[in-house]
PDB file of C-alpha atoms and ligand atoms in Angstrom:
ATOM      1  CA  UNK A  95     -55.852 -23.340  26.248  1.00  0.00           C
ATOM      2  CA  UNK A  96     -56.487 -21.940  22.874  1.00  0.00           C
ATOM      3  CA  UNK A  97     -56.907 -23.904  19.815  1.00  0.00           C
ATOM      4  CA  UNK A  98     -57.351 -23.170  16.188  1.00  0.00           C
ATOM      5  CA  UNK A  99     -57.622 -24.843  12.742  1.00  0.00           C
ATOM      6  CA  UNK A 100     -55.603 -24.303   9.432  1.00  0.00           C
ATOM      7  CA  UNK A 101     -58.131 -24.216   6.881  1.00  0.00           C
ATOM      8  CA  UNK A 102     -55.710 -24.612   4.047  1.00  0.00           C
ATOM      9  CA  UNK A 103     -54.721 -27.891   6.042  1.00  0.00           C
ATOM     10  CA  UNK A 104     -58.445 -29.222   7.011  1.00  0.00           C
ATOM     11  CA  UNK A 105     -59.486 -31.996   4.915  1.00  0.00           C
ATOM     12  CA  UNK A 106     -63.285 -31.797   6.250  1.00  0.00           C
ATOM     13  CA  UNK A 107     -63.600 -35.294   7.664  1.00  0.00           C
ATOM     14  CA  UNK A 108     -65.324 -33.842  10.823  1.00  0.00           C
ATOM     15  CA  UNK A 109     -63.103 -35.878  13.206  1.00  0.00           C
ATOM     16  CA  UNK A 110     -62.609 -32.973  15.442  1.00  0.00           C
ATOM     17  CA  UNK A 111     -66.418 -32.422  15.794  1.00  0.00           C
ATOM     18  CA  UNK A 112     -67.050 -36.244  16.674  1.00  0.00           C
ATOM     19  CA  UNK A 113     -64.152 -36.068  19.499  1.00  0.00           C
ATOM     20  CA  UNK A 114     -64.981 -32.955  21.389  1.00  0.00           C
ATOM     21  CA  UNK A 115     -68.195 -31.321  20.061  1.00  0.00           C
ATOM     22  CA  UNK A 116     -68.077 -28.619  22.936  1.00  0.00           C
ATOM     23  CA  UNK A 117     -65.388 -27.270  21.414  1.00  0.00           C
ATOM     24  CA  UNK A 118     -65.694 -28.025  17.519  1.00  0.00           C
ATOM     25  CA  UNK A 119     -68.207 -27.684  15.241  1.00  0.00           C
ATOM     26  CA  UNK A 120     -68.841 -29.028  11.814  1.00  0.00           C
ATOM     27  CA  UNK A 121     -69.609 -26.436   9.074  1.00  0.00           C
ATOM     28  CA  UNK A 122     -71.447 -28.159   6.364  1.00  0.00           C
ATOM     29  CA  UNK A 123     -71.419 -25.433   3.899  1.00  0.00           C
ATOM     30  CA  UNK A 124     -67.676 -25.066   3.899  1.00  0.00           C
ATOM     31  CA  UNK A 125     -67.095 -28.726   4.658  1.00  0.00           C
ATOM     32  CA  UNK A 126     -64.299 -28.096   7.274  1.00  0.00           C
ATOM     33  CA  UNK A 127     -64.390 -28.081  11.383  1.00  0.00           C
ATOM     34  CA  UNK A 128     -64.718 -24.896  12.991  1.00  0.00           C
ATOM     35  CA  UNK A 129     -63.651 -23.798  16.628  1.00  0.00           C
ATOM     36  CA  UNK A 130     -66.524 -22.264  18.580  1.00  0.00           C
ATOM     37  CA  UNK A 131     -64.884 -20.835  21.629  1.00  0.00           C
ATOM     38  CA  UNK A 132     -62.208 -18.009  22.368  1.00  0.00           C
ATOM     39  CA  UNK A 133     -60.690 -20.568  25.331  1.00  0.00           C
ATOM     40  CA  UNK A 134     -60.785 -24.126  25.564  1.00  0.00           C
ATOM     41  CA  UNK A 135     -62.992 -24.909  29.199  1.00  0.00           C
ATOM     42  CA  UNK A 136     -60.469 -27.066  31.134  1.00  0.00           C
ATOM     43  CA  UNK A 137     -62.486 -30.274  31.194  1.00  0.00           C
ATOM     44  CA  UNK A 138     -62.602 -30.476  27.532  1.00  0.00           C
ATOM     45  CA  UNK A 139     -58.541 -29.843  27.073  1.00  0.00           C
ATOM     46  CA  UNK A 140     -57.770 -33.509  27.019  1.00  0.00           C
ATOM     47  CA  UNK A 141     -60.567 -34.072  24.097  1.00  0.00           C
ATOM     48  CA  UNK A 142     -59.201 -31.414  22.288  1.00  0.00           C
ATOM     49  CA  UNK A 143     -55.685 -32.851  22.580  1.00  0.00           C
ATOM     50  CA  UNK A 144     -56.987 -35.783  21.154  1.00  0.00           C
ATOM     51  CA  UNK A 145     -58.642 -34.643  18.340  1.00  0.00           C
ATOM     52  CA  UNK A 146     -55.168 -32.302  17.409  1.00  0.00           C
ATOM     53  CA  UNK A 147     -53.377 -35.788  17.869  1.00  0.00           C
ATOM     54  CA  UNK A 148     -55.814 -37.634  15.579  1.00  0.00           C
ATOM     55  CA  UNK A 149     -55.907 -34.973  12.833  1.00  0.00           C
ATOM     56  CA  UNK A 150     -54.588 -36.609  10.011  1.00  0.00           C
ATOM     57  CA  UNK A 151     -53.298 -33.303   8.213  1.00  0.00           C
ATOM     58  CA  UNK A 152     -52.178 -31.829  11.128  1.00  0.00           C
ATOM     59  CA  UNK A 153     -54.434 -28.867  11.075  1.00  0.00           C
ATOM     60  CA  UNK A 154     -55.606 -28.159  14.793  1.00  0.00           C
ATOM     61  CA  UNK A 155     -52.979 -26.150  16.509  1.00  0.00           C
ATOM     62  CA  UNK A 156     -52.688 -26.199  20.478  1.00  0.00           C
ATOM     63  CA  UNK A 157     -51.597 -23.453  22.563  1.00  0.00           C
ATOM     64  CA  UNK A 158     -51.221 -24.004  26.014  1.00  0.00           C
TER      65      UNK A 158
HETATM   66  S1  LIG B 360     -60.046 -33.453  12.218  1.00  0.00           S
HETATM   67 FE1  LIG B 360     -59.033 -32.019  11.269  1.00  0.00          FE
HETATM   68  S2  LIG B 360     -59.286 -32.773   9.100  1.00  0.00           S
HETATM   69 FE2  LIG B 360     -60.783 -33.204  10.152  1.00  0.00          FE
HETATM   70  S3  LIG B 360     -62.348 -31.479  10.291  1.00  0.00           S
HETATM   71 FE3  LIG B 360     -60.917 -31.514  12.077  1.00  0.00          FE
HETATM   72  S4  LIG B 360     -59.249 -29.933  11.530  1.00  0.00           S
HETATM   73 FE4  LIG B 360     -60.695 -30.642   9.446  1.00  0.00          FE
END
């Protein structure tokens, strides 16, 4: 699984980082979530799907 964030859509609430800190960081300077892995480790895939579901502006794109 791969995941990316569309920065034109991200509203910077940091929820993805709270849901799955192993995959998402929070960029305090630019006030946005960031993906910190190239490939999502299998044990974090479910949390990444949940983060994508919960991302209000739909900024998280998951590629299975
Ligand atoms: S949950 Fe969505 S809107 Fe919030 S920081 Fe992450 S990508 Fe941005």
